[in-house]
mmCIF file of C-alpha atoms and ligand atoms in Angstrom:
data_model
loop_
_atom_site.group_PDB
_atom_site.id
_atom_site.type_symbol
_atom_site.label_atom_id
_atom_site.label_comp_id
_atom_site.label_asym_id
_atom_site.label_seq_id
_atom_site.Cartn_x
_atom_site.Cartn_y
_atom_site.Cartn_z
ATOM 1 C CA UNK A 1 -4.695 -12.584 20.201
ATOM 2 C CA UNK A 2 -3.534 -15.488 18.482
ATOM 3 C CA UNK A 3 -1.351 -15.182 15.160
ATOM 4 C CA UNK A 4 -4.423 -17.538 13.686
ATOM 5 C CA UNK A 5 -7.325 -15.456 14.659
ATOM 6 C CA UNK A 6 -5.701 -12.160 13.577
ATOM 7 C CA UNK A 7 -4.801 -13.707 10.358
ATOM 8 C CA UNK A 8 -8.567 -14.967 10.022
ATOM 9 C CA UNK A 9 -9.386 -11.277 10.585
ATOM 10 C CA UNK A 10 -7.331 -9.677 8.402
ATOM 11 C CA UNK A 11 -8.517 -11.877 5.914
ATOM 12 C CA UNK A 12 -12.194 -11.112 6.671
ATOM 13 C CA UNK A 13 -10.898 -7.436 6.020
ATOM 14 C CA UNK A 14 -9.462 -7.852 2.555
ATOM 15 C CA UNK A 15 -12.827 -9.605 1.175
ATOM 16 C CA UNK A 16 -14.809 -12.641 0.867
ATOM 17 C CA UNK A 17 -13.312 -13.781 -2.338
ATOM 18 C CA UNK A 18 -9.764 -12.889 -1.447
ATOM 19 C CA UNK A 19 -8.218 -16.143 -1.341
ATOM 20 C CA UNK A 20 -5.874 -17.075 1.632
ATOM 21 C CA UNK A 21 -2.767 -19.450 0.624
ATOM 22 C CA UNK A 22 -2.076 -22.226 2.727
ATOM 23 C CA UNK A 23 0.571 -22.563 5.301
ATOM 24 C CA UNK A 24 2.715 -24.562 3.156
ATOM 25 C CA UNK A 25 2.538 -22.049 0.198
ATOM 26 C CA UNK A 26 1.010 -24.311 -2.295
ATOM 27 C CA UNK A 27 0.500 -23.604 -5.719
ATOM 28 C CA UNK A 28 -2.928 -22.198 -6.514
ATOM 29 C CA UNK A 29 -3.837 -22.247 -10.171
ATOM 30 C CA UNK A 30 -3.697 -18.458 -10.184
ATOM 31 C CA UNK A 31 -2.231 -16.310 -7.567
ATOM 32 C CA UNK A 32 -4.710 -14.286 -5.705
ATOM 33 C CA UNK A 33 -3.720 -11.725 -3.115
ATOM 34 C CA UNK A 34 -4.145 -13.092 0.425
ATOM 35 C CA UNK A 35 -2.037 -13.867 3.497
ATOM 36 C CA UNK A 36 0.712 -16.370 3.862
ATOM 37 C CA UNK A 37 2.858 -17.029 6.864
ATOM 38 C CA UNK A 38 6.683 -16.888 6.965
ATOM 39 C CA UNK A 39 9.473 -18.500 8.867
ATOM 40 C CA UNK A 40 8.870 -16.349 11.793
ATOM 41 C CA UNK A 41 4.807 -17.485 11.457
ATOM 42 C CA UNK A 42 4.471 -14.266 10.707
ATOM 43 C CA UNK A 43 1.512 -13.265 8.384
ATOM 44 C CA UNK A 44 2.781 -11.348 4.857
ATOM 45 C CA UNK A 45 0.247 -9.838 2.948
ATOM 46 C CA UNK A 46 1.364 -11.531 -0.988
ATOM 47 C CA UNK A 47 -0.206 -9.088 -3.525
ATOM 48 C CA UNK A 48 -1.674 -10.790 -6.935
ATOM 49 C CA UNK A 49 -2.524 -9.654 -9.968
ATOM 50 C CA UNK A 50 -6.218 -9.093 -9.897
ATOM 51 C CA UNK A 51 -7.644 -6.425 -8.025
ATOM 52 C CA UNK A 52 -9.217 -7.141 -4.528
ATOM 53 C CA UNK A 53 -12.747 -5.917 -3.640
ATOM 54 C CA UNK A 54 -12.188 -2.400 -1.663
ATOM 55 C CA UNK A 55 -12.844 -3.566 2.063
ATOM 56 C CA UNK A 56 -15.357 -0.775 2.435
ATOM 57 C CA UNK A 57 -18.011 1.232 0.729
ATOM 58 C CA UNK A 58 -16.979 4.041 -1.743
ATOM 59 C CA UNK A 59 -18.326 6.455 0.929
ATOM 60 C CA UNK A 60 -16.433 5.205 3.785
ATOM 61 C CA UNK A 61 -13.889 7.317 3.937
ATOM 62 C CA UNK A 62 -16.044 10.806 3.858
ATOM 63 C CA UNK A 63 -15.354 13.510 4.297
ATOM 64 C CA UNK A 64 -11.597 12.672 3.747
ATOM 65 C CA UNK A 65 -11.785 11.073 0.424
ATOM 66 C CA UNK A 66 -15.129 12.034 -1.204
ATOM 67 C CA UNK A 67 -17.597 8.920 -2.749
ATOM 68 C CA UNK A 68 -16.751 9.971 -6.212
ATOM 69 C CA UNK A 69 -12.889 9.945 -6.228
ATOM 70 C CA UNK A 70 -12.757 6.832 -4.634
ATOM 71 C CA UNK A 71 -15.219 5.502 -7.365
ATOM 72 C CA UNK A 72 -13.068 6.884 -10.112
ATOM 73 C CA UNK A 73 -9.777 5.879 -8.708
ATOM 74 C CA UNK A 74 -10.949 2.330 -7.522
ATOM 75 C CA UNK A 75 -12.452 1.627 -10.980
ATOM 76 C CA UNK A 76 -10.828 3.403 -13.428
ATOM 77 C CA UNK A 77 -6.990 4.006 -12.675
ATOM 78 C CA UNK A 78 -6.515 0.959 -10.397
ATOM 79 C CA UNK A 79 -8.621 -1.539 -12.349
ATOM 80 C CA UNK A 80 -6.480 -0.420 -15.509
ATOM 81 C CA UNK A 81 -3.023 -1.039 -13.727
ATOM 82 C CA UNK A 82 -4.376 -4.394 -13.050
ATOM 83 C CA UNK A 83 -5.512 -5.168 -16.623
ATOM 84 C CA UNK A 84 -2.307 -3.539 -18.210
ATOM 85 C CA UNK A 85 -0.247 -5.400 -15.574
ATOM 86 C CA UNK A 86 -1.893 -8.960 -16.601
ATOM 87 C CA UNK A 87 -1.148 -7.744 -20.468
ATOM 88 C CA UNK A 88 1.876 -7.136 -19.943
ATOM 89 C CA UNK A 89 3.167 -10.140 -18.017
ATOM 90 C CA UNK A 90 1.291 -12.247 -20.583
ATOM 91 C CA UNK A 91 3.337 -10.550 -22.889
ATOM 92 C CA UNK A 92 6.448 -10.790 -21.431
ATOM 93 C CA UNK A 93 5.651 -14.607 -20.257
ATOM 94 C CA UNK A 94 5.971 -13.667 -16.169
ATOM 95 C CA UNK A 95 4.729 -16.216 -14.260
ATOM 96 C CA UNK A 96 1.616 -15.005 -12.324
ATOM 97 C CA UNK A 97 1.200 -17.898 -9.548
ATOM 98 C CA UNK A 98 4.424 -16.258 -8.063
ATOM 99 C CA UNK A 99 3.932 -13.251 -6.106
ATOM 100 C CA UNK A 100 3.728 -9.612 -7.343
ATOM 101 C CA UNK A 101 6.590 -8.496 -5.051
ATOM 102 C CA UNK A 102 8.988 -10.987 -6.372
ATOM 103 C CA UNK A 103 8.670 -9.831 -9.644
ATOM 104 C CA UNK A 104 8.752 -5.709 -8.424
ATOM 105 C CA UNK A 105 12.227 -6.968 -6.728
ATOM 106 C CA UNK A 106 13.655 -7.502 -10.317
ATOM 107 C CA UNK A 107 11.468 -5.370 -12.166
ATOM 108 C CA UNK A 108 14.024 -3.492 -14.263
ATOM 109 C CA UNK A 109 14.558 -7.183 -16.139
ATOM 110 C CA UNK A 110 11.085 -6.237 -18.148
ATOM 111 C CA UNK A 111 8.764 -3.501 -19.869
ATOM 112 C CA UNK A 112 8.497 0.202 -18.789
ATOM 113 C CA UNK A 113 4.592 -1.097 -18.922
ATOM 114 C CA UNK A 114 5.603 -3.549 -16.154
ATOM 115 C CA UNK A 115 7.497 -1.898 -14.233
ATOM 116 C CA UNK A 116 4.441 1.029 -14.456
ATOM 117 C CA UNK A 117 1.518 -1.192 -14.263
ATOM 118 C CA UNK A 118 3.247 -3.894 -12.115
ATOM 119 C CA UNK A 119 3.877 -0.806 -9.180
ATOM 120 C CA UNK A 120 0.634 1.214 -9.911
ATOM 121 C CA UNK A 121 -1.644 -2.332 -8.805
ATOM 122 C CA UNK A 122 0.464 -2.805 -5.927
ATOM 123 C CA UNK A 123 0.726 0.391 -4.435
ATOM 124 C CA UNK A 124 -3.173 1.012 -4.964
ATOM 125 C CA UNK A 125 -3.878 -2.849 -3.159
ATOM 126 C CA UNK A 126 -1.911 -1.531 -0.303
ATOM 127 C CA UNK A 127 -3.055 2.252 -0.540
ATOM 128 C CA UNK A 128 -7.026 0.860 -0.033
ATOM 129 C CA UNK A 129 -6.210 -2.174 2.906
ATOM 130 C CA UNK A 130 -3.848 0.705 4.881
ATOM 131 C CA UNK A 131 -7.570 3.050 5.114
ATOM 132 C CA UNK A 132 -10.986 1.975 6.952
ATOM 133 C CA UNK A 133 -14.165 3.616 8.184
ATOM 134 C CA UNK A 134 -13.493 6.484 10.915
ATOM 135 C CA UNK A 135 -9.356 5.176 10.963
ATOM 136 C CA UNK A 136 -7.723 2.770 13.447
ATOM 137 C CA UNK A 137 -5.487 4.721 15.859
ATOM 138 C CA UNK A 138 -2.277 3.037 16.281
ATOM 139 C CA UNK A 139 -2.184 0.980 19.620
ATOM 140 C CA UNK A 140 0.879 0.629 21.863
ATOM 141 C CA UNK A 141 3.022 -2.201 20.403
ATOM 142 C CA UNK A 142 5.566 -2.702 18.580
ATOM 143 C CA UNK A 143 5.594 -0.234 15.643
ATOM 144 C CA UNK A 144 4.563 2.809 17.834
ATOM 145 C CA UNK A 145 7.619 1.765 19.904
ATOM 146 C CA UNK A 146 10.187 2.030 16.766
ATOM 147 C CA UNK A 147 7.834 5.127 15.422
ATOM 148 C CA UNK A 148 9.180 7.119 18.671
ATOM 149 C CA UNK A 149 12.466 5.531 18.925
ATOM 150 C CA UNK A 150 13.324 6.320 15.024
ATOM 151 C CA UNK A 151 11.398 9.227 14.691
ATOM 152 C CA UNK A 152 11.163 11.017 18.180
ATOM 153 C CA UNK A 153 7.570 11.144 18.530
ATOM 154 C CA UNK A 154 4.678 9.846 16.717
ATOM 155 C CA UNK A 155 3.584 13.579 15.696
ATOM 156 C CA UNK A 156 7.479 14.025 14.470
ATOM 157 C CA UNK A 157 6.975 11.024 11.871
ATOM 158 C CA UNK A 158 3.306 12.416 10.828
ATOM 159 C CA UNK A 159 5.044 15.385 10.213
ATOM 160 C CA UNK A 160 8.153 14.153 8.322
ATOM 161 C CA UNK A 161 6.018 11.910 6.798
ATOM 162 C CA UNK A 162 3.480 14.610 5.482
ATOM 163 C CA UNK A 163 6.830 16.734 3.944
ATOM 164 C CA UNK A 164 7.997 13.704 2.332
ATOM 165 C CA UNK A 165 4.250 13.624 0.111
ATOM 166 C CA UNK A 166 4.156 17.228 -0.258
ATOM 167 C CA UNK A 167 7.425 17.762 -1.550
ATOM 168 C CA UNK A 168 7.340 15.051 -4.022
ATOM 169 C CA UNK A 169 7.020 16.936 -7.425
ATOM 170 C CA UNK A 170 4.543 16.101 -9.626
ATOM 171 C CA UNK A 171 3.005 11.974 -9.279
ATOM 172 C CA UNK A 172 4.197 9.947 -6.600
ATOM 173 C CA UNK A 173 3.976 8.419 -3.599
ATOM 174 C CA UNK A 174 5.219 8.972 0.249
ATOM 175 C CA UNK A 175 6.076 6.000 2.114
ATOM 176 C CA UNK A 176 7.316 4.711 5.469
ATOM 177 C CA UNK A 177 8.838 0.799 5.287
ATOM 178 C CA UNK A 178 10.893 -1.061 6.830
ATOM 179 C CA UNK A 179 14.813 -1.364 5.215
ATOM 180 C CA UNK A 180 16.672 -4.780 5.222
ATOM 181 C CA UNK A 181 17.302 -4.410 8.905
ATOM 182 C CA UNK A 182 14.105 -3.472 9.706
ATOM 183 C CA UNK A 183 14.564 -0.289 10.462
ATOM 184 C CA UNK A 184 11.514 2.585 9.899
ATOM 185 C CA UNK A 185 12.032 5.025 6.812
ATOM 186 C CA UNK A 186 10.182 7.415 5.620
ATOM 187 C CA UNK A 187 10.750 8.645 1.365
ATOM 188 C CA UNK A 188 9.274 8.845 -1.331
ATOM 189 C CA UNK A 189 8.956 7.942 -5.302
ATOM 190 C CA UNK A 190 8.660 8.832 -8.618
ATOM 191 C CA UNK A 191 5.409 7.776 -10.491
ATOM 192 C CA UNK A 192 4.149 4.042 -9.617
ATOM 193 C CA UNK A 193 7.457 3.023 -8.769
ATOM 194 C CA UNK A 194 7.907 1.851 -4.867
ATOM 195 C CA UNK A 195 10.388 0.817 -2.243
ATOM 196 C CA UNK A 196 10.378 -2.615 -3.530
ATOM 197 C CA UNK A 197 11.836 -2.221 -6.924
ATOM 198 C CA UNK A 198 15.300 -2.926 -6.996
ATOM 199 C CA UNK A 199 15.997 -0.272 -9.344
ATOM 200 C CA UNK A 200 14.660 2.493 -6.523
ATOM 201 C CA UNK A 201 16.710 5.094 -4.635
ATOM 202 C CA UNK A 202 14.901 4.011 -1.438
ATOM 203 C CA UNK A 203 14.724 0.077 -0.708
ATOM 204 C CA UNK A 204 12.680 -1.809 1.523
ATOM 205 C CA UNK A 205 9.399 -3.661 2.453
ATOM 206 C CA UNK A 206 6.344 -1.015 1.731
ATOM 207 C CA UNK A 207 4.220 -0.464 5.143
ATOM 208 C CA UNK A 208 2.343 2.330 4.858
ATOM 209 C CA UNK A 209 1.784 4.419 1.215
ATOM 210 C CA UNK A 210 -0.047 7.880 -0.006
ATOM 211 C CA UNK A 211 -1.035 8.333 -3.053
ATOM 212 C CA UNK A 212 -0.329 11.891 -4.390
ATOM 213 C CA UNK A 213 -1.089 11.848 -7.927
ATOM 214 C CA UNK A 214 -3.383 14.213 -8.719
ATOM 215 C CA UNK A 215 -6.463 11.584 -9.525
ATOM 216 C CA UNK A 216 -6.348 10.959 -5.383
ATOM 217 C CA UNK A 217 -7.286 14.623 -4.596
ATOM 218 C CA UNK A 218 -7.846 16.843 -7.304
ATOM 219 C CA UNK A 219 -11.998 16.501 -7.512
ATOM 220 C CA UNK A 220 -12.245 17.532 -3.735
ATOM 221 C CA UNK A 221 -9.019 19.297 -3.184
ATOM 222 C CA UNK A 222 -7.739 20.976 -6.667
ATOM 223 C CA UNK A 223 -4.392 22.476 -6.126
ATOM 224 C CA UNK A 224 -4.432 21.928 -1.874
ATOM 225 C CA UNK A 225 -2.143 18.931 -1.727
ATOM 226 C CA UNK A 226 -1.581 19.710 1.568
ATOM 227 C CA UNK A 227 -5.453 19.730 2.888
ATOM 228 C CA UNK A 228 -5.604 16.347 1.674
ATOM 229 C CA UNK A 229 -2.370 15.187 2.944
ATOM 230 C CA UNK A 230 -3.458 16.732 6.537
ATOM 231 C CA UNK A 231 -7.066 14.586 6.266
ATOM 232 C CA UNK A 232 -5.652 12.019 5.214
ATOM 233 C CA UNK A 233 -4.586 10.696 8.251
ATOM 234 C CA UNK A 234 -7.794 10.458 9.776
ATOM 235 C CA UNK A 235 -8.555 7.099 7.961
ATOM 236 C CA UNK A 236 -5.611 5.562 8.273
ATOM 237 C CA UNK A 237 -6.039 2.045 9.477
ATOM 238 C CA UNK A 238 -2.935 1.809 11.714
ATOM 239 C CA UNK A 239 -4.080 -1.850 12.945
ATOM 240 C CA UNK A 240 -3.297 -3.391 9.047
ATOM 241 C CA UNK A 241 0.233 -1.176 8.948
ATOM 242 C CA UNK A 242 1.098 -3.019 12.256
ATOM 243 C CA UNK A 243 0.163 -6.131 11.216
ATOM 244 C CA UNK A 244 2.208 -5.603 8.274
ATOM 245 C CA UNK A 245 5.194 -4.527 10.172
ATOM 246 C CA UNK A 246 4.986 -7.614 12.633
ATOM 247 C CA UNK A 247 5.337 -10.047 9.323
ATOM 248 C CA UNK A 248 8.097 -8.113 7.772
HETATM 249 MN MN1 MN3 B 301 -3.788 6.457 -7.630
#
């Protein structure tokens, strides 16, 4: 498939109104998320600061993630990062026609609102394009090739993968990404921060997140972090965390 048609795709998958830059990276007046190409010509997803429309219905992701958490947590906790994010780069005079993950690489220069805000929209844009309807299996290429070879098997990485979000304690999030070399990792962090903060113990370009505060399982799951973890999989879209891996 080529590079064009997948990145026409993809952008059919984040939403109608999602604006795609152009291949130059011109200005637009205000940065929405979309798709650019790199050097490579490479797609990168560029993350915004207005929330997306989720690329599927509320109930899509039954019996995994039941129709009324994903309402709540779509609505309420994501839509507020967003509008505390705006606030507080308004405040703090951030320029919001650059990217969202240019300002999270130098985030400790600003507001614990930022820096709490700025990671909570991001992570949640990435949490809802890395699900879909039913899951995508992931398809021989080259991230299930450097999943085995870093990890041993794909089942070993679910499985280190699923410690790393259960043993996170309290709110956080387990990720895999890719480090400066591009080599897989799987960790984890602290509240809304993520892998590319500068100020993070783990460093890196975010490929694949889970969500484990309590607001992404508690009305379904209560205490069973682990139930959800272990569904959780099932609607993974593994053909977006690809496609995110080939543009890092
Ligand atoms: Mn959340």
């Amino acid at each position: 498939m080529s590079s064009s048609l997948n990145r026409r795709r993809f952008i059919a998958g984040l939403s109608k109104t999602a604006a795609a830059l152009t291949l130059s990276g011109t200005a637009v007046s205000s940065l929405a998320s979309g798709v650019i190409q790199n050097k490579s010509g490479n797609q990168l997803l560029i993350t915004g600061f207005d929330q997306t429309p989720l690329p599927y219905a509320y109930s899509d992701l039954e019996p995994v993630i039941d129709t009324m958490t994903m309402d709540i947590h779509y609505n309420r906790h994501a839509a507020a990062y967003a509008t505390n994010l705006r606030d507080a780069a308004k405040a703090e005079g951030v320029n919001m026609k650059e990217s969202l993950e240019k300002l999270l690489s130098a985030v400790s220069k600003y507001s614990t609102k930022l820096r709490n805000n700025g990671g909570g929209h991001y992570n949640h844009e990435l949490f809802w394009h890395s699900m879909c309807k039913g899951g995508a299996l992931l398809q021989d290429g080259m991230l299930k090739k450097e999943l085995i070879k870093q990890f041993g098997s794909f089942e070993s990485f679910q499985t280190q993968f699923s410690d790393a979000a259960k043993n996170r304690f309290g709110s956080g999030w387990a990720w895999l990404y890719a480090d400066k070399d591009k080599q897989l990792r799987i960790g984890s962090t602290p509240n809304q921060d993520n892998p590319l903060m500068e100020l993070s113990d783990i460093k890196g370009t975010p490929l694949l997140g889970l969500d484990v505060w309590e607001h992404a399982y508690y009305l379904k799951y209560q205490n069973k972090r682990a139930d959800y973890i272990a569904g959780w999989w099932k609607v993974v879209n593994w053909k977006s965390v690809e496609e995110r891996y080939v543009g890092v």
